[in-house]
């Protein structure tokens, strides 16, 4: 009996299924934390109930293009360790940021990260970042809480 090697397409499908399985981890505290944030659900209120451990899990898909470890390499995107509080487009001097991001003249603070995670192209038109954004404001707050813990 001859064993047939898997096609590139079937391997890609298996990888995609594995990635999606990792993204589907449930956050059983989401609704309770959202309620605790109050009716206005402002970013400061959401950050009070944000959980960096949950944010680390939710940032998992980011690791397809970014490392988040101290001393980690740049990949398709720059290493994000120590990004919180740093100037936009300048955290990793050797990384080839877009001119749009280098010229943004901002810092990666809570509000900027929230806007970036919601829609990078809307915040910095012309950025190289190809990412559809995260619609859930608590998910964004969790990721921001995680990024705050990743200090140089």
Backbone as a ProteinNet text record, in pm:
[ID]
protein_1_A
[PRIMARY]
XXXXXXXXXXXXXXXXXXXXXXXXXXXXXXXXXXXXXXXXXXXXXXXXXXXXXXXXXXXXXXXXXXXXXXXXXXXXXXXXXXXXXXXXXXXXXXXXXXXXXXXXXXXXXXXXXXXXXXXXXXXXXXXXXXXXXXXXXXXXXXXXXXXXXXXX
[TERTIARY]
84.4	0	88.4	58	136.7	74.8	160	112.2	135	30.8	36.3	71.3	165.7	202.6	88.6	67.3	-41.8	-11.2	-113	-95.3	-67.9	-14.1	12	-117.7	-223.1	-352.5	-402.2	-386.1	-433.3	-347	-217.5	-130.6	-170.9	-196.9	-239.3	-370.8	-462.5	-590	-569.8	-477.4	-450	-389.1	-296.8	-234.5	-339.7	-424.9	-530.8	-625	-661.1	-749.1	-683.3	-553.7	-481.5	-477.3	-453.6	-450.8	-586.8	-691.4	-825.6	-864.9	-819.1	-847.5	-784.5	-665.2	-598.3	-669.1	-736.8	-806.7	-941.2	-989.3	-1124.1	-1129	-1016.3	-1018.9	-1121.6	-1204.4	-1314.6	-1267.1	-1333.7	-1312.6	-1442.8	-1451.2	-1574	-1604.1	-1508.1	-1528	-1567.6	-1570.5	-1592.2	-1716.5	-1830.8	-1956.3	-1959.9	-1910.1	-1908.7	-1815.4	-1700.3	-1607	-1662.6	-1731.2	-1792.9	-1899.1	-1978.9	-2080.4	-2014.9	-1904.8	-1833.9	-1773.6	-1747.7	-1690.9	-1790.9	-1918.4	-2020.6	-2085.5	-2183.6	-2265	-2191.3	-2101	-2035.4	-1927.5	-1870.2	-1768.3	-1656.3	-1614.2	-1502.5	-1373.7	-1272	-1144.7	-1089.3	-1088	-1039	-1118	-1250	-1332.1	-1299.3	-1280.4	-1247.3	-1108.8	-1015.5	-880.8	-879	-974.5	-983.6	-1022.7	-1095.7	-1139.5	-1062.7	-968.3	-889.5	-798.5	-770.2	-687.2	-569.4	-447	-330.8	-309.3	-349.3	-334.3	-427.7	-548.5	-641.4	-590.8	-535.9	-478.8	-364.6	-285.5	-176.7	-232.8	-339.1	-403.1	-463.1	-531.2	-594.4	-490.8	-369.3	-261.4	-194.6	-236.7	-177.6	-171.6	-280.8	-274.3	-170.8	-136.5	-34.6	100.8	119.6	249.7	276	179.2	203.4	298.6	300	385.6	479.4	451.7	530	579.4	698.9	740.3	704.6	691.6	656.9	752.9	864.1	960.9	1078	1129.9	1249.8	1359.9	1422.6	1530.9	1486	1354.9	1304.1	1329.8	1334.3	1361.6	1239	1264.8	1156.5	1118.8	992	944.9	887.6	770	703.8	666.7	646.7	622.4	728.3	742.8	846.5	814.1	916.9	898.5	820.7	717.9	632.1	668.1	771.4	812.1	860.2	807.4	846.9	781	679.1	614.1	536.9	478.8	394.8	477.4	430.5	496.2	603.1	638.4	744.7	688.2	775.4	729.5	681.9	579.6	526.4	630.3	648.6	737.9	884.8	920.9	1061.2	1108.1	1020.6	1056	1171.7	1177	1280.6	1356.6	1468.9	1541	1575.6	1599.2	1637.5	1517	1395.2	1277.7	1238.1	1193.3	1155	1008.2	982	846.4	807.3	679.1	632.6	661.6	677.2	697.2	577.1	457.7	336.1	344.2	391	399.1	513.7	627.6	741.2	703.5	623.2	586	462.4	405.6	282.2	303.3	425.8	460.1	376.8	340.2	266.2	343.5	283.4	339.3	234.7	281.7	191	138.1	37.2	-30	-163.9	-242.5	-369.7	-459.9	-483.3	-576.1	-524.7	-395.2	-338	-342.9	-306.5	-313.9	-457.2	-551.6	-691.4	-735.2	-701.7	-738.3	-667.6	-541.1	-464.7	-524.4	-554.2	-609.6	-750.3	-822.6	-955.5	-942.3	-849.6	-835.2	-704.9	-595.8	-466.4	-468.3	-536.8	-540.7	-613.6	-714	-785.7	-699.5	-620.1	-533.5	-416.1	-352.7	-234.9	-253.9	-323	-337.3	-199.4	-182.6	-54	37.7	-6.3	75.9	85.2	193.2	208.8	124.7	77.8	5.5	-122.3	-129.3	-246.9	-321.3	-415.9	-486.8	-625	-726	-863.6	-913.2	-842.8	-882.6	-963.3	-979.9	-1052.9	-1171.9	-1291.4	-1410.9	-1447.6	-1419	-1459.8	-1368.7	-1425.1	-1342.5	-1275.9	-1339	-1276.3	-1160.3	-1173.7	-1060.9	-941.2	-966.9	-857.6	-796.5	-880.3	-830	-746.2	-787.6	-709.3	-571.2	-566.4	-437.7	-351.1	-410.5	-335.3	-280.5	-362	-315.7	-196.4	-200.5	-87.7	35.3	17.8	132.2	196	116.4	170.9	268.7	248.5	335.7	466.4	474.8	591.9	691.3	753.9	844.6	988.8	1063.8	1208.3	1281.5
-118.3	0	124	217.8	340.3	449.2	515.4	623.7	754.2	830.3	956	1070.6	1153.8	1270.2	1370.7	1440.4	1538.9	1654.1	1707.6	1821	1946.9	2045.1	2173.7	2231.2	2216	2268	2199.6	2068.8	1999.2	2034.2	2054.5	2096.6	2236.2	2324.9	2460.7	2458.1	2371.6	2359.9	2311.3	2217	2167.7	2276.9	2354.6	2464.2	2567.5	2603.4	2700.7	2650.9	2525.1	2468	2474.5	2447.4	2454.4	2596.7	2691.7	2831.9	2877.1	2841	2879.8	2814.3	2693.6	2626.5	2703.9	2757.5	2836.5	2967.6	3021	3148.2	3132.2	3011.1	2992.4	2973.1	2995	2977	3071.7	3017.2	3092.7	3181.6	3292	3382	3381.7	3294.3	3279.6	3400.6	3489.7	3607.8	3731.3	3721.3	3837	3916.4	3851.5	3923.6	3986.9	3915.1	3969.9	4090.5	4081	4193.8	4312.7	4286.7	4393.6	4464.3	4387.5	4445.7	4528.2	4478.2	4550.1	4681.2	4690.5	4813.4	4927.8	4895.2	4999.4	5022.4	5107.7	5131.3	5205.7	5295.8	5375.8	5296.5	5197.7	5110.9	5189.6	5295.2	5375.1	5294	5334.9	5263.6	5259.7	5370.8	5361.4	5262	5257.3	5161.4	5018.4	4994.9	4861.2	4818.5	4911.9	4877.2	4839.7	4891.4	4854.7	4708.5	4653.1	4513.8	4422.5	4480.3	4401.9	4304.2	4193.2	4088.6	4060	4090.4	4068	3921	3828.4	3685.5	3647.9	3702.6	3679.6	3751.9	3870.7	3946.5	3873.2	3800.7	3722.6	3615.6	3550.4	3448.9	3515	3627.2	3696.5	3753.8	3777.6	3826.8	3713.1	3590.3	3474.8	3486.7	3528.5	3542.1	3644.9	3740.8	3841.1	3775.2	3660.8	3592.6	3531	3535.6	3493.8	3587.9	3714.5	3815.9	3885.7	3876.3	3948.3	3853	3879.7	3815.8	3911.4	3858.1	3939.5	3913.2	3850.4	3813.2	3911	3939.4	4022.3	3957.8	4034.3	3983	3903.2	3887.5	3811.6	3886.6	3814	3877.3	3949.5	4036	4092.4	3987.1	3976.7	3883.7	3967.3	3932.8	4016.7	4151.2	4152.4	4273.3	4282.6	4398.1	4414	4338.1	4306.5	4250.7	4355	4312.4	4404.6	4415.4	4343.8	4354.1	4497.3	4560.1	4696.1	4803.1	4767.2	4863.5	4969.9	4931	5024.1	5146	5264	5388.7	5433.6	5350.2	5387.2	5469.7	5540.4	5618.2	5526.5	5568.9	5491.2	5483.6	5363.6	5344.8	5357.5	5347.8	5366.3	5271.5	5180.3	5091.3	4999.2	4954.2	4862.2	4931.2	4994	5075.6	5001.4	4871.3	4797.9	4754.2	4770.4	4725.5	4830.5	4785.8	4875.3	4917	5010.2	5062.5	5144.5	5156.8	5243.3	5388.3	5471.2	5614.1	5670.9	5621.7	5670.3	5646.4	5529.9	5500.1	5577.4	5584.6	5661.5	5808.3	5860.8	6002.7	6031.3	5929.5	5948	6035.2	6041.6	6128.1	6103.7	5981	5948.2	5848.6	5810.1	5707.7	5598.9	5478.7	5366.1	5369.9	5452.5	5460.8	5386.7	5392	5318.7	5355.7	5485.9	5530	5496.7	5514	5485.9	5336.5	5254.4	5109.4	5064.7	5123	5086.4	5120	5238.4	5277.9	5189.4	5155.8	5070.3	4930.2	4874.2	4739.7	4735.2	4846.4	4853	4857.3	4940.8	4954.8	5028.7	4955.9	5020.3	5117.2	5081.3	5166.6	5298.6	5296.5	5419.8	5511.9	5453.1	5534.9	5591.2	5508.3	5550.5	5505.2	5586.4	5550.2	5535	5427.2	5402.6	5310.1	5264.6	5170	5039.2	4965.8	4834.7	4728.3	4756.7	4657.8	4614.5	4487.9	4431.5	4347.5	4409.5	4347.1	4407.7	4325	4371.6	4440	4424.6	4488.9	4398.4	4443.3	4370.4	4456.3	4406.1	4486.6	4493.8	4389.7	4386	4475.3	4579.5	4672	4608.5	4508	4442.2	4354.4	4291.6	4215.6	4307.5	4425.4	4521.7	4563.5	4589.2	4629.4	4518.6	4393.9	4281.5	4276.7	4295.5	4293.5	4411.1	4527.1	4643.7	4615.1	4556.2	4520.8	4425.6	4332.2	4240	4315.2	4402.5	4476.1	4564.5	4615.7	4695	4614.8	4483.5	4399.8	4364.9	4389.9	4352.5	4468.4	4497.5	4613.3	4571.8	4663.8	4639.5	4644
0	0	0	-85.7	-98.4	-10.6	67.4	153.6	79.3	66.2	-7.4	88.7	47.4	128.8	126.7	238.1	240	144.9	84.2	-6.2	75.6	7.8	72.7	126.5	50.9	93.5	220.2	229.6	349.8	470.5	450.6	561.3	607	511.5	546.5	623.5	584.1	653.9	796.8	816.4	951.9	1038.9	982.6	1057.6	1094.8	999	1026.4	1135.5	1130.6	1233.6	1370.7	1376.6	1504.4	1556.7	1467.3	1509.7	1559.4	1487.5	1529.7	1660.7	1683.6	1810.8	1925.3	1903.1	2006.1	2032.3	1931	1945.7	2015.2	2022.6	2073.5	2224.7	2292.6	2437.6	2498.5	2582.8	2640.3	2754.2	2767.7	2879.7	2958.2	3057	3134.5	3222.7	3238	3322.4	3242.2	3110.7	3023.3	3060.9	3065.1	3089.9	3228.5	3328.1	3464.7	3472.8	3407.7	3409.8	3332.5	3223.2	3145.5	3228.5	3301	3389.3	3499.7	3554.9	3661.8	3612.4	3482.1	3426.6	3427.3	3436.5	3441	3306.1	3308.6	3189.8	3079.4	3115.4	3011	2936.2	3000.8	2940.9	2874.3	2942.9	2892.5	2904.1	2831.3	2836.7	2979.1	3053.9	3192.2	3277	3258.9	3334.6	3293.3	3164	3116.5	3163.6	3168.1	3214.6	3362.2	3439.7	3581.6	3599.4	3503.3	3513.2	3415.9	3342.8	3246.9	3320.3	3255.3	3313.5	3219.8	3264.1	3176.4	3139.3	3226.7	3191.6	3077.3	3080.5	2970.2	2845.8	2864.8	2753.1	2685.1	2763.6	2703.8	2610.5	2652.6	2567.9	2443.3	2463.8	2351.7	2254.4	2302	2215.2	2139.5	2163.3	2096.3	1944.8	1879.6	1734.2	1687.2	1771.8	1736.1	1712.3	1779.1	1772.2	1635.3	1546.7	1410.1	1338.3	1380.4	1316.7	1414.4	1543.8	1644.5	1753	1804.3	1927.9	2040.1	2160.2	2276.4	2391.6	2362.7	2465.4	2466	2585	2594.4	2512.1	2424.7	2342.4	2222.3	2204.7	2090.3	1961	1850.2	1721.5	1666.4	1570.6	1492	1388.7	1359	1256.9	1142.4	1093.6	994.7	1054.2	1185.5	1262.8	1371.4	1432.3	1534.7	1663.7	1740.2	1874.1	1954.7	2024.8	2099.6	2247.6	2291.3	2431	2457.1	2558.8	2594	2509.2	2431.6	2343.1	2421.5	2536.3	2611.8	2655.2	2618.4	2655	2557.1	2461.4	2367.6	2252	2181.2	2065.4	1952.9	1884.6	1772.5	1660.5	1607.1	1494	1526	1654.2	1691.4	1801.4	1846.1	1956.1	1920.5	1797.3	1749.8	1636.6	1665.7	1566	1437.1	1442.6	1321.6	1238	1291.1	1216.9	1113.4	997.9	887.2	900.9	990.5	1007.8	884.6	860.3	752	789.6	686.9	711.5	786.5	753.1	819.5	970.4	1011.6	1154.6	1220.4	1152.7	1208.1	1226.1	1133.7	1137	1221.3	1284.7	1362.3	1486.1	1536.4	1649.6	1774.6	1799	1920.1	2004	2113.5	2202.2	2220.6	2248.1	2268.9	2412.4	2434.6	2564	2553	2658.4	2660.5	2542.9	2524.3	2420	2280.6	2258.6	2126.9	2097.2	2195.1	2174.7	2149.6	2222.2	2202	2059.3	2012.6	1876.2	1773	1798.2	1706.9	1699.8	1816.4	1819.3	1758.3	1764.8	1703.3	1550.8	1498.9	1353.8	1323.1	1299.8	1274.7	1157.1	1049.4	930.3	956.6	1044	1076.7	1161.8	1251.1	1336.6	1258	1177.8	1101	955.4	875.6	734.7	670.5	596.3	532	609.9	727.6	802	724.7	747.1	683.9	753.9	873.3	953.3	882.1	850.8	785.9	889.3	955.1	1066.2	1070.9	1076.2	1071.4	1197.1	1306.9	1430.5	1522.2	1644.7	1748.1	1787.2	1766	1791.5	1940	2016.1	2156.6	2241.9	2304.3	2381.4	2504.3	2565	2679.1	2632.8	2517.8	2463.2	2440.6	2385.9	2364.6	2498.7	2598	2730	2792.7	2776.9	2829	2763.2	2632.4	2562.3	2606.2	2622.9	2671.8	2811.4	2898.7	3033.6	3025	2933.2	2913.5	2863.8	2763.7	2710.1	2817.1	2909.6	3020.1	3104.4	3112.9	3195.4	3125.6	2995.8	2916.2	2909.3	3019.9	3028.6	3005.3	2950.1	2930.2	3062.7
[MASK]
++++++++++++++++++++++++++++++++++++++++++++++++++++++++++++++++++++++++++++++++++++++++++++++++++++++++++++++++++++++++++++++++++++++++++++++++++++++++

